[in-house]
């Protein structure tokens, strides 16, 4: 039904507008009491799907990547579709509008999306209020810096977000790999990245000691455009900073082998979807093999089918996330992947 009826209608409208229409429809369905019906239809409840990763118990390995529920408005309703975890954000200390519209483009011929959203969000403190609602799904907090914050002050922004979210999320993701905030990817260089992660780990240890609780897992989300030498640096950084894992990968600035109109292909921003599948899988395999599986990996990028998901897991991912595949293939994809995992 989704691909035959719902998607063709939604794809008639501007992609960003459709995003908010979809939010309204999902919220409406929940408000009129359809949550249980949605859960019964989509959720795959089987203890064999459970995964214990960086000290957390995931009810299944299929999550929703950051960028869909930026402001933590819909995590309960989205979990009804069967996700094992939901990642909110990217959040910044202060609210920001992001880049000028139009900033989201569908490349239907490639089953892809280009976005240059620019960390548009209502700010971390607004998200904290939303996260005070009761929830029964693991929540990840994806954090970044404000556009106006210079890189030499970026650590302060990440610490503000970390402090605000500490009591409200189950794990953290440090986003230094979005191509849509000027200069952000420079923070992926070895020296500034090591300094940032070490400061976050100090804060993590401080809170754990103060509250007498376990420290929160910290993951790093990396770009698919890194060279092998840069990926080896990432492995060394994980070892030296003792962070808990990697999310591979964010969107790409590559435009290789696309079939869509030149007008779309030439849009600035990060590309996600099918064209990213092979490269993100290569990065996962490289990190897993070169590190001798020293840390967990969440695989994301180009997952549009159960086969795509199994390929990521075979390459070395412990968990996977959807975003563009969720948009193109619909919520049924989550159940199909979990069924395939059970049969694998």
Tab-separated table of C-alpha atoms in Angstrom:
chain	number	residue	atom	x	y	z
A	1	UNK	CA	0.000	0.000	0.000
A	2	UNK	CA	2.788	2.435	0.891
A	3	UNK	CA	4.666	2.161	-2.407
A	4	UNK	CA	1.550	1.849	-4.570
A	5	UNK	CA	-0.632	4.556	-3.012
A	6	UNK	CA	0.884	6.568	-0.171
A	7	UNK	CA	4.367	7.257	-1.551
A	8	UNK	CA	3.193	8.463	-5.013
A	9	UNK	CA	0.887	10.971	-3.301
A	10	UNK	CA	3.514	12.173	-0.831
A	11	UNK	CA	6.117	12.493	-3.591
A	12	UNK	CA	3.906	15.037	-5.379
A	13	UNK	CA	4.834	17.615	-2.738
A	14	UNK	CA	8.016	19.387	-1.645
A	15	UNK	CA	10.155	16.911	0.336
A	16	UNK	CA	10.490	19.068	3.441
A	17	UNK	CA	6.780	19.832	3.493
A	18	UNK	CA	6.037	16.106	3.158
A	19	UNK	CA	8.250	15.427	6.157
A	20	UNK	CA	6.023	17.590	8.347
A	21	UNK	CA	2.835	16.209	6.755
A	22	UNK	CA	4.055	12.700	7.611
A	23	UNK	CA	4.732	13.787	11.192
A	24	UNK	CA	1.193	15.146	11.473
A	25	UNK	CA	-0.337	11.961	10.056
A	26	UNK	CA	1.640	9.698	12.396
A	27	UNK	CA	0.748	11.883	15.385
A	28	UNK	CA	-2.937	11.900	14.326
A	29	UNK	CA	-2.974	8.106	14.041
A	30	UNK	CA	-1.593	7.863	17.566
A	31	UNK	CA	-4.057	10.408	18.951
A	32	UNK	CA	-7.068	8.466	17.645
A	33	UNK	CA	-5.856	5.257	19.266
A	34	UNK	CA	-4.175	3.446	16.390
A	35	UNK	CA	-0.818	2.918	18.125
A	36	UNK	CA	-1.601	-0.650	19.176
A	37	UNK	CA	-2.838	-1.522	15.677
A	38	UNK	CA	0.353	-0.100	14.142
A	39	UNK	CA	2.532	-2.021	16.622
A	40	UNK	CA	0.677	-5.259	15.969
A	41	UNK	CA	1.114	-4.838	12.218
A	42	UNK	CA	4.744	-3.709	12.061
A	43	UNK	CA	6.600	-4.734	15.221
A	44	UNK	CA	8.496	-8.026	15.160
A	45	UNK	CA	8.671	-9.163	18.770
A	46	UNK	CA	11.138	-12.001	19.175
A	47	UNK	CA	13.792	-12.351	21.857
A	48	UNK	CA	16.179	-13.774	19.220
A	49	UNK	CA	16.409	-10.266	17.765
A	50	UNK	CA	17.717	-8.761	20.998
A	51	UNK	CA	21.254	-7.389	20.928
A	52	UNK	CA	23.558	-6.392	23.792
A	53	UNK	CA	25.784	-3.611	22.445
A	54	UNK	CA	27.940	-1.099	24.383
A	55	UNK	CA	26.188	-2.131	27.573
A	56	UNK	CA	22.655	-1.530	26.301
A	57	UNK	CA	19.960	-4.079	25.471
A	58	UNK	CA	18.346	-3.408	22.085
A	59	UNK	CA	15.065	-5.220	21.421
A	60	UNK	CA	16.115	-5.538	17.779
A	61	UNK	CA	19.056	-4.250	15.722
A	62	UNK	CA	17.105	-1.924	13.387
A	63	UNK	CA	17.092	1.735	14.400
A	64	UNK	CA	16.041	5.078	12.979
A	65	UNK	CA	18.970	7.349	12.132
A	66	UNK	CA	19.289	10.950	13.276
A	67	UNK	CA	17.731	13.639	11.120
A	68	UNK	CA	14.207	12.257	10.980
A	69	UNK	CA	13.032	13.224	14.467
A	70	UNK	CA	15.404	16.119	15.021
A	71	UNK	CA	13.511	17.696	17.914
A	72	UNK	CA	12.391	14.538	19.754
A	73	UNK	CA	8.757	15.153	18.872
A	74	UNK	CA	7.721	11.707	17.655
A	75	UNK	CA	9.997	9.033	19.119
A	76	UNK	CA	7.199	7.100	20.850
A	77	UNK	CA	5.016	7.049	17.761
A	78	UNK	CA	7.932	6.097	15.493
A	79	UNK	CA	8.855	3.222	17.795
A	80	UNK	CA	5.412	1.732	17.068
A	81	UNK	CA	6.702	0.867	13.584
A	82	UNK	CA	9.071	-1.658	15.137
A	83	UNK	CA	12.342	0.242	15.498
A	84	UNK	CA	14.680	-1.133	18.137
A	85	UNK	CA	16.041	2.341	18.873
A	86	UNK	CA	15.500	5.956	17.799
A	87	UNK	CA	18.233	8.552	17.377
A	88	UNK	CA	17.149	12.172	17.769
A	89	UNK	CA	18.945	15.296	16.549
A	90	UNK	CA	21.290	16.575	15.438
A	91	UNK	CA	20.797	19.006	18.340
A	92	UNK	CA	22.740	22.211	18.997
A	93	UNK	CA	22.859	24.395	22.144
A	94	UNK	CA	20.847	27.230	20.613
A	95	UNK	CA	17.903	26.925	18.220
A	96	UNK	CA	18.833	27.579	14.611
A	97	UNK	CA	16.892	27.795	11.353
A	98	UNK	CA	19.421	25.912	9.270
A	99	UNK	CA	20.207	26.735	5.666
A	100	UNK	CA	17.825	28.599	3.332
A	101	UNK	CA	15.049	26.608	1.644
A	102	UNK	CA	14.851	24.699	-0.717
A	103	UNK	CA	17.347	22.431	0.984
A	104	UNK	CA	15.964	18.911	0.520
A	105	UNK	CA	15.815	17.152	-2.849
A	106	UNK	CA	14.576	13.733	-3.991
A	107	UNK	CA	16.606	11.913	-6.622
A	108	UNK	CA	13.930	9.365	-7.472
A	109	UNK	CA	15.891	7.773	-10.322
A	110	UNK	CA	18.629	6.943	-7.819
A	111	UNK	CA	16.428	6.231	-4.768
A	112	UNK	CA	18.402	8.962	-3.046
A	113	UNK	CA	18.041	12.276	-1.219
A	114	UNK	CA	20.310	15.321	-1.144
A	115	UNK	CA	19.952	17.497	1.927
A	116	UNK	CA	21.664	20.661	3.055
A	117	UNK	CA	19.490	21.230	6.107
A	118	UNK	CA	22.295	22.657	8.259
A	119	UNK	CA	21.366	21.323	11.711
A	120	UNK	CA	17.970	23.043	11.788
A	121	UNK	CA	16.535	22.347	15.248
A	122	UNK	CA	14.752	23.976	18.181
A	123	UNK	CA	17.765	23.653	20.456
A	124	UNK	CA	18.781	21.028	22.966
A	125	UNK	CA	16.791	22.451	25.873
A	126	UNK	CA	13.528	22.231	23.926
A	127	UNK	CA	14.340	18.591	23.119
A	128	UNK	CA	14.970	17.882	26.805
A	129	UNK	CA	11.401	18.944	27.596
A	130	UNK	CA	10.113	16.567	24.916
A	131	UNK	CA	12.228	13.710	26.266
A	132	UNK	CA	10.624	13.948	29.695
A	133	UNK	CA	7.673	11.984	28.303
A	134	UNK	CA	7.573	8.308	29.227
A	135	UNK	CA	9.060	6.056	26.568
A	136	UNK	CA	9.915	2.391	26.161
A	137	UNK	CA	12.445	2.592	23.337
A	138	UNK	CA	16.181	3.280	23.550
A	139	UNK	CA	16.990	6.873	22.578
A	140	UNK	CA	20.256	8.142	21.140
A	141	UNK	CA	21.173	11.814	21.298
A	142	UNK	CA	23.032	13.125	18.247
A	143	UNK	CA	24.852	16.355	19.118
A	144	UNK	CA	26.595	19.078	17.118
A	145	UNK	CA	27.650	22.696	17.237
A	146	UNK	CA	25.861	25.865	16.217
A	147	UNK	CA	26.811	27.305	12.845
A	148	UNK	CA	28.001	30.583	14.422
A	149	UNK	CA	30.313	28.800	16.870
A	150	UNK	CA	33.922	28.827	15.614
A	151	UNK	CA	35.689	25.482	15.565
A	152	UNK	CA	38.118	26.520	18.302
A	153	UNK	CA	35.105	26.906	20.621
A	154	UNK	CA	33.205	23.847	19.374
A	155	UNK	CA	33.949	21.754	22.461
A	156	UNK	CA	31.803	24.115	24.550
A	157	UNK	CA	28.790	23.482	22.295
A	158	UNK	CA	29.176	19.711	22.473
A	159	UNK	CA	29.530	19.851	26.262
A	160	UNK	CA	26.376	21.967	26.614
A	161	UNK	CA	24.405	19.395	24.627
A	162	UNK	CA	25.976	16.488	26.490
A	163	UNK	CA	25.190	17.990	29.900
A	164	UNK	CA	21.599	18.817	28.968
A	165	UNK	CA	20.833	15.377	27.518
A	166	UNK	CA	22.727	13.178	29.964
A	167	UNK	CA	19.704	12.173	32.041
A	168	UNK	CA	17.404	11.784	29.042
A	169	UNK	CA	19.142	9.640	26.419
A	170	UNK	CA	20.688	6.180	26.468
A	171	UNK	CA	23.702	6.914	24.276
A	172	UNK	CA	25.362	9.866	22.554
A	173	UNK	CA	26.504	10.410	18.989
A	174	UNK	CA	29.106	13.054	18.199
A	175	UNK	CA	28.385	14.496	14.761
A	176	UNK	CA	31.425	16.098	13.158
A	177	UNK	CA	30.742	14.673	9.708
A	178	UNK	CA	27.795	16.600	8.276
A	179	UNK	CA	28.807	18.428	5.086
A	180	UNK	CA	26.162	21.110	5.646
A	181	UNK	CA	27.747	23.196	8.424
A	182	UNK	CA	30.734	25.167	7.122
A	183	UNK	CA	34.018	23.885	8.539
A	184	UNK	CA	32.417	21.126	10.637
A	185	UNK	CA	34.254	18.285	8.914
A	186	UNK	CA	37.556	19.898	9.891
A	187	UNK	CA	36.779	18.599	13.387
A	188	UNK	CA	37.314	15.075	12.021
A	189	UNK	CA	41.052	15.762	11.848
A	190	UNK	CA	42.986	13.745	14.402
A	191	UNK	CA	44.050	16.498	16.800
A	192	UNK	CA	40.754	18.422	17.232
A	193	UNK	CA	38.694	15.220	17.227
A	194	UNK	CA	40.836	13.597	19.915
A	195	UNK	CA	40.596	16.737	22.059
A	196	UNK	CA	36.788	16.871	21.660
A	197	UNK	CA	36.228	13.225	22.511
A	198	UNK	CA	38.558	13.334	25.518
A	199	UNK	CA	36.656	16.310	26.961
A	200	UNK	CA	33.350	14.507	26.493
A	201	UNK	CA	34.772	11.420	28.181
A	202	UNK	CA	35.923	13.514	31.154
A	203	UNK	CA	32.397	14.910	31.458
A	204	UNK	CA	30.979	11.413	31.108
A	205	UNK	CA	33.167	10.062	33.904
A	206	UNK	CA	32.315	13.045	36.109
A	207	UNK	CA	28.560	12.466	35.780
A	208	UNK	CA	28.865	8.717	36.274
A	209	UNK	CA	30.813	9.238	39.495
A	210	UNK	CA	28.529	11.992	40.770
A	211	UNK	CA	25.306	10.111	40.059
A	212	UNK	CA	26.740	6.671	40.907
A	213	UNK	CA	25.574	5.264	37.596
A	214	UNK	CA	27.130	3.752	34.506
A	215	UNK	CA	28.705	6.185	32.067
A	216	UNK	CA	26.736	6.799	28.867
A	217	UNK	CA	28.066	5.234	25.645
A	218	UNK	CA	29.599	7.788	23.273
A	219	UNK	CA	29.746	7.044	19.547
A	220	UNK	CA	31.345	8.961	16.702
A	221	UNK	CA	29.523	9.406	13.388
A	222	UNK	CA	31.949	9.553	10.478
A	223	UNK	CA	31.798	10.561	6.832
A	224	UNK	CA	32.008	8.022	4.012
A	225	UNK	CA	34.463	10.284	2.184
A	226	UNK	CA	37.405	9.577	4.500
A	227	UNK	CA	40.535	8.025	3.015
A	228	UNK	CA	41.998	4.764	4.311
A	229	UNK	CA	44.651	6.707	6.215
A	230	UNK	CA	41.948	8.826	7.832
A	231	UNK	CA	39.993	5.690	8.744
A	232	UNK	CA	43.112	4.263	10.369
A	233	UNK	CA	43.308	7.516	12.339
A	234	UNK	CA	39.703	6.949	13.445
A	235	UNK	CA	40.607	3.486	14.731
A	236	UNK	CA	43.527	4.973	16.671
A	237	UNK	CA	41.303	7.731	18.072
A	238	UNK	CA	38.713	5.220	19.286
A	239	UNK	CA	41.495	3.330	21.050
A	240	UNK	CA	43.064	6.409	22.640
A	241	UNK	CA	39.848	8.113	23.759
A	242	UNK	CA	38.055	4.885	24.767
A	243	UNK	CA	34.793	5.910	23.134
A	244	UNK	CA	32.257	3.129	22.666
A	245	UNK	CA	31.789	2.819	18.935
A	246	UNK	CA	31.357	4.258	15.461
A	247	UNK	CA	28.386	5.070	13.253
A	248	UNK	CA	29.346	4.477	9.635
A	249	UNK	CA	28.374	6.492	7.745
A	250	UNK	CA	26.936	9.971	7.356
A	251	UNK	CA	25.969	11.391	3.954
A	252	UNK	CA	28.478	11.746	1.130
A	253	UNK	CA	29.581	14.691	-0.998
A	254	UNK	CA	30.331	12.292	-3.879
A	255	UNK	CA	28.054	12.383	-6.934
A	256	UNK	CA	29.511	9.396	-8.788
A	257	UNK	CA	27.324	7.352	-11.163
A	258	UNK	CA	24.032	9.132	-10.499
A	259	UNK	CA	21.173	8.835	-13.022
A	260	UNK	CA	19.032	11.786	-11.945
A	261	UNK	CA	18.705	15.124	-13.756
A	262	UNK	CA	21.787	17.338	-13.637
A	263	UNK	CA	19.787	20.020	-11.793
A	264	UNK	CA	19.356	17.598	-8.877
A	265	UNK	CA	22.798	16.022	-9.036
A	266	UNK	CA	24.497	19.423	-8.835
A	267	UNK	CA	22.664	20.481	-5.667
A	268	UNK	CA	25.012	21.126	-2.753
A	269	UNK	CA	24.638	18.975	0.336
A	270	UNK	CA	24.962	15.440	1.555
A	271	UNK	CA	23.727	12.520	-0.537
A	272	UNK	CA	21.987	9.588	1.154
A	273	UNK	CA	20.201	6.509	-0.119
A	274	UNK	CA	21.020	3.699	-2.539
A	275	UNK	CA	24.145	5.268	-4.089
A	276	UNK	CA	25.765	5.311	-0.635
A	277	UNK	CA	25.250	1.596	0.038
A	278	UNK	CA	28.509	0.203	-1.322
A	279	UNK	CA	30.785	2.896	0.101
A	280	UNK	CA	29.267	2.788	3.586
A	281	UNK	CA	29.601	-1.010	3.565
A	282	UNK	CA	33.264	-0.693	2.504
A	283	UNK	CA	33.913	1.657	5.427
A	284	UNK	CA	32.214	-0.737	7.871
A	285	UNK	CA	34.253	-3.679	6.601
A	286	UNK	CA	37.509	-1.705	6.689
A	287	UNK	CA	36.963	-0.519	10.268
A	288	UNK	CA	35.889	-3.961	11.448
A	289	UNK	CA	38.785	-5.830	9.857
A	290	UNK	CA	41.563	-3.318	10.548
A	291	UNK	CA	40.532	-2.926	14.184
A	292	UNK	CA	39.987	-6.673	14.623
A	293	UNK	CA	36.422	-5.873	15.700
A	294	UNK	CA	37.734	-3.811	18.612
A	295	UNK	CA	34.567	-1.704	18.897
A	296	UNK	CA	30.878	-1.874	17.905
A	297	UNK	CA	29.709	-0.320	14.639
A	298	UNK	CA	26.253	0.951	13.708
A	299	UNK	CA	25.890	0.623	9.954
A	300	UNK	CA	23.848	3.166	8.031
A	301	UNK	CA	23.709	4.210	4.410
A	302	UNK	CA	21.707	2.865	1.471
A	303	UNK	CA	19.671	0.203	3.265
A	304	UNK	CA	16.573	-0.268	1.109
A	305	UNK	CA	16.027	-4.019	1.464
A	306	UNK	CA	16.635	-6.930	3.838
A	307	UNK	CA	19.555	-7.942	1.629
A	308	UNK	CA	21.161	-4.516	2.081
A	309	UNK	CA	20.785	-4.854	5.845
A	310	UNK	CA	22.282	-8.346	5.957
A	311	UNK	CA	25.219	-7.116	3.879
A	312	UNK	CA	25.950	-4.397	6.455
A	313	UNK	CA	25.776	-6.920	9.294
A	314	UNK	CA	28.021	-9.360	7.431
A	315	UNK	CA	30.546	-6.565	6.849
A	316	UNK	CA	30.857	-6.039	10.592
A	317	UNK	CA	27.964	-3.860	11.766
A	318	UNK	CA	26.429	-4.784	15.120
A	319	UNK	CA	23.324	-2.658	14.591
A	320	UNK	CA	21.884	-0.824	11.587
A	321	UNK	CA	19.899	2.355	10.995
A	322	UNK	CA	17.436	3.496	8.330
A	323	UNK	CA	16.585	6.942	7.035
A	324	UNK	CA	16.287	7.332	3.264
A	325	UNK	CA	15.273	3.673	2.900
A	326	UNK	CA	12.455	4.324	5.380
A	327	UNK	CA	11.250	7.177	3.165
A	328	UNK	CA	11.412	5.236	-0.111
A	329	UNK	CA	10.386	1.755	1.034
A	330	UNK	CA	8.017	2.599	3.877
A	331	UNK	CA	7.638	1.280	7.429
A	332	UNK	CA	7.216	-2.313	6.253
A	333	UNK	CA	10.971	-2.412	5.633
A	334	UNK	CA	11.714	-2.673	9.367
A	335	UNK	CA	9.676	-5.855	9.782
A	336	UNK	CA	11.102	-7.358	6.583
A	337	UNK	CA	14.664	-6.785	7.814
A	338	UNK	CA	13.977	-8.269	11.235
A	339	UNK	CA	12.341	-11.318	9.632
A	340	UNK	CA	15.345	-11.753	7.359
A	341	UNK	CA	17.694	-11.568	10.340
A	342	UNK	CA	15.733	-14.338	12.062
A	343	UNK	CA	15.947	-16.504	8.958
A	344	UNK	CA	19.632	-15.804	8.255
